[in-house]
């Protein structure tokens, strides 16, 4: 039994709509990374996508003003890493302000 053109178009349309809806919307994420205590921008902070299997993938690095900008799927968990500071985690959104805390403890 051969499919008619109308049935073929309906099936293709349904399959295409299912594939498109399974992908998350890509959003532009930008923000600034600063020291929590003095508000100074942090240069060279690694912005990583944090995956459920505990692996990270660096997607951006903050510039001289502490600014970063990336495009990625919405609701993605980001991890911010910088030497001597505690890691910070945040859900991706536009206009982020990340305040990182110094991880050194003086004893």
PDB file of C-alpha atoms in Angstrom:
ATOM      1  CA  UNK A   1       0.000   0.000   0.000  1.00  0.00           C
ATOM      2  CA  UNK A   2       1.459   3.333  -1.079  1.00  0.00           C
ATOM      3  CA  UNK A   3       1.180   6.462   0.972  1.00  0.00           C
ATOM      4  CA  UNK A   4      -0.591   9.334  -0.692  1.00  0.00           C
ATOM      5  CA  UNK A   5       1.085  12.714  -0.803  1.00  0.00           C
ATOM      6  CA  UNK A   6      -1.191  14.100   1.916  1.00  0.00           C
ATOM      7  CA  UNK A   7      -0.520  11.237   4.326  1.00  0.00           C
ATOM      8  CA  UNK A   8       3.221  11.487   3.606  1.00  0.00           C
ATOM      9  CA  UNK A   9       3.226  15.251   4.363  1.00  0.00           C
ATOM     10  CA  UNK A  10       1.269  14.750   7.613  1.00  0.00           C
ATOM     11  CA  UNK A  11       3.636  12.039   8.846  1.00  0.00           C
ATOM     12  CA  UNK A  12       6.726  14.104   7.957  1.00  0.00           C
ATOM     13  CA  UNK A  13       5.243  17.167   9.667  1.00  0.00           C
ATOM     14  CA  UNK A  14       4.521  15.243  12.864  1.00  0.00           C
ATOM     15  CA  UNK A  15       8.003  13.738  12.971  1.00  0.00           C
ATOM     16  CA  UNK A  16       9.612  17.111  12.337  1.00  0.00           C
ATOM     17  CA  UNK A  17       7.586  18.827  15.065  1.00  0.00           C
ATOM     18  CA  UNK A  18       8.510  16.094  17.556  1.00  0.00           C
ATOM     19  CA  UNK A  19      12.215  16.500  16.772  1.00  0.00           C
ATOM     20  CA  UNK A  20      12.132  20.285  17.073  1.00  0.00           C
ATOM     21  CA  UNK A  21      10.233  20.271  20.365  1.00  0.00           C
ATOM     22  CA  UNK A  22      12.733  17.880  21.957  1.00  0.00           C
ATOM     23  CA  UNK A  23      15.539  20.467  21.780  1.00  0.00           C
ATOM     24  CA  UNK A  24      15.812  23.163  24.441  1.00  0.00           C
ATOM     25  CA  UNK A  25      15.684  26.770  23.395  1.00  0.00           C
ATOM     26  CA  UNK A  26      19.094  28.368  22.896  1.00  0.00           C
ATOM     27  CA  UNK A  27      19.500  31.617  24.842  1.00  0.00           C
ATOM     28  CA  UNK A  28      22.214  34.268  25.047  1.00  0.00           C
ATOM     29  CA  UNK A  29      23.729  34.338  28.507  1.00  0.00           C
ATOM     30  CA  UNK A  30      25.901  37.216  29.666  1.00  0.00           C
ATOM     31  CA  UNK A  31      27.038  38.493  32.984  1.00  0.00           C
ATOM     32  CA  UNK A  32      29.789  39.732  35.247  1.00  0.00           C
ATOM     33  CA  UNK A  33      31.924  37.886  37.789  1.00  0.00           C
ATOM     34  CA  UNK A  34      33.107  39.867  40.822  1.00  0.00           C
ATOM     35  CA  UNK A  35      34.735  39.344  44.203  1.00  0.00           C
ATOM     36  CA  UNK A  36      31.967  39.057  46.816  1.00  0.00           C
ATOM     37  CA  UNK A  37      33.686  41.312  49.357  1.00  0.00           C
ATOM     38  CA  UNK A  38      35.107  44.215  47.364  1.00  0.00           C
ATOM     39  CA  UNK A  39      33.133  44.022  44.096  1.00  0.00           C
ATOM     40  CA  UNK A  40      36.296  43.963  41.970  1.00  0.00           C
ATOM     41  CA  UNK A  41      35.945  42.142  38.621  1.00  0.00           C
ATOM     42  CA  UNK A  42      37.633  38.751  38.416  1.00  0.00           C
ATOM     43  CA  UNK A  43      39.704  38.220  35.273  1.00  0.00           C
ATOM     44  CA  UNK A  44      40.005  34.735  33.760  1.00  0.00           C
ATOM     45  CA  UNK A  45      37.158  32.971  35.566  1.00  0.00           C
ATOM     46  CA  UNK A  46      36.284  29.709  33.785  1.00  0.00           C
ATOM     47  CA  UNK A  47      32.593  29.460  32.938  1.00  0.00           C
ATOM     48  CA  UNK A  48      31.726  25.763  32.593  1.00  0.00           C
ATOM     49  CA  UNK A  49      28.615  23.792  31.727  1.00  0.00           C
ATOM     50  CA  UNK A  50      28.105  21.343  34.585  1.00  0.00           C
ATOM     51  CA  UNK A  51      26.757  17.940  33.543  1.00  0.00           C
ATOM     52  CA  UNK A  52      25.004  15.320  35.673  1.00  0.00           C
ATOM     53  CA  UNK A  53      27.915  12.882  35.306  1.00  0.00           C
ATOM     54  CA  UNK A  54      30.116  15.417  37.176  1.00  0.00           C
ATOM     55  CA  UNK A  55      32.109  16.445  34.124  1.00  0.00           C
ATOM     56  CA  UNK A  56      32.542  20.054  33.075  1.00  0.00           C
ATOM     57  CA  UNK A  57      33.082  21.713  29.732  1.00  0.00           C
ATOM     58  CA  UNK A  58      34.600  25.209  29.625  1.00  0.00           C
ATOM     59  CA  UNK A  59      32.485  27.429  27.379  1.00  0.00           C
ATOM     60  CA  UNK A  60      33.787  30.920  28.246  1.00  0.00           C
ATOM     61  CA  UNK A  61      36.350  32.866  30.244  1.00  0.00           C
ATOM     62  CA  UNK A  62      35.697  36.256  31.862  1.00  0.00           C
ATOM     63  CA  UNK A  63      37.528  39.255  30.383  1.00  0.00           C
ATOM     64  CA  UNK A  64      39.404  42.137  32.028  1.00  0.00           C
ATOM     65  CA  UNK A  65      36.118  43.630  33.260  1.00  0.00           C
ATOM     66  CA  UNK A  66      34.844  40.280  34.586  1.00  0.00           C
ATOM     67  CA  UNK A  67      32.349  40.014  31.700  1.00  0.00           C
ATOM     68  CA  UNK A  68      31.398  36.844  29.830  1.00  0.00           C
ATOM     69  CA  UNK A  69      28.911  36.015  27.074  1.00  0.00           C
ATOM     70  CA  UNK A  70      27.813  32.647  25.661  1.00  0.00           C
ATOM     71  CA  UNK A  71      24.902  30.966  23.863  1.00  0.00           C
ATOM     72  CA  UNK A  72      23.577  27.733  25.328  1.00  0.00           C
ATOM     73  CA  UNK A  73      20.372  25.815  26.137  1.00  0.00           C
ATOM     74  CA  UNK A  74      18.061  27.417  28.696  1.00  0.00           C
ATOM     75  CA  UNK A  75      18.090  26.174  32.313  1.00  0.00           C
ATOM     76  CA  UNK A  76      21.655  24.911  31.931  1.00  0.00           C
ATOM     77  CA  UNK A  77      23.636  24.673  35.176  1.00  0.00           C
ATOM     78  CA  UNK A  78      26.837  26.740  35.051  1.00  0.00           C
ATOM     79  CA  UNK A  79      29.895  26.366  37.240  1.00  0.00           C
ATOM     80  CA  UNK A  80      32.293  29.272  37.779  1.00  0.00           C
ATOM     81  CA  UNK A  81      35.876  28.310  38.688  1.00  0.00           C
ATOM     82  CA  UNK A  82      38.732  30.594  39.735  1.00  0.00           C
ATOM     83  CA  UNK A  83      41.973  29.814  41.544  1.00  0.00           C
ATOM     84  CA  UNK A  84      41.800  30.494  45.289  1.00  0.00           C
ATOM     85  CA  UNK A  85      38.026  30.999  45.256  1.00  0.00           C
ATOM     86  CA  UNK A  86      35.162  28.631  46.052  1.00  0.00           C
ATOM     87  CA  UNK A  87      33.310  27.393  42.968  1.00  0.00           C
ATOM     88  CA  UNK A  88      29.984  29.095  42.288  1.00  0.00           C
ATOM     89  CA  UNK A  89      26.973  27.470  40.619  1.00  0.00           C
ATOM     90  CA  UNK A  90      24.065  29.212  38.885  1.00  0.00           C
ATOM     91  CA  UNK A  91      21.328  28.448  36.363  1.00  0.00           C
ATOM     92  CA  UNK A  92      21.956  30.187  33.037  1.00  0.00           C
ATOM     93  CA  UNK A  93      19.973  33.380  32.371  1.00  0.00           C
ATOM     94  CA  UNK A  94      20.641  36.791  30.878  1.00  0.00           C
ATOM     95  CA  UNK A  95      22.325  39.578  32.857  1.00  0.00           C
ATOM     96  CA  UNK A  96      23.894  37.395  35.545  1.00  0.00           C
ATOM     97  CA  UNK A  97      25.917  38.754  38.456  1.00  0.00           C
ATOM     98  CA  UNK A  98      28.162  36.127  40.007  1.00  0.00           C
ATOM     99  CA  UNK A  99      29.778  36.987  43.328  1.00  0.00           C
ATOM    100  CA  UNK A 100      32.629  34.614  44.132  1.00  0.00           C
ATOM    101  CA  UNK A 101      33.914  34.072  47.638  1.00  0.00           C
ATOM    102  CA  UNK A 102      37.597  33.707  48.532  1.00  0.00           C
ATOM    103  CA  UNK A 103      38.137  30.063  49.494  1.00  0.00           C
ATOM    104  CA  UNK A 104      41.306  30.588  51.530  1.00  0.00           C
ATOM    105  CA  UNK A 105      41.031  30.116  55.265  1.00  0.00           C
ATOM    106  CA  UNK A 106      43.737  31.547  57.484  1.00  0.00           C
ATOM    107  CA  UNK A 107      44.430  29.433  60.542  1.00  0.00           C
TER     108      UNK A 107
END
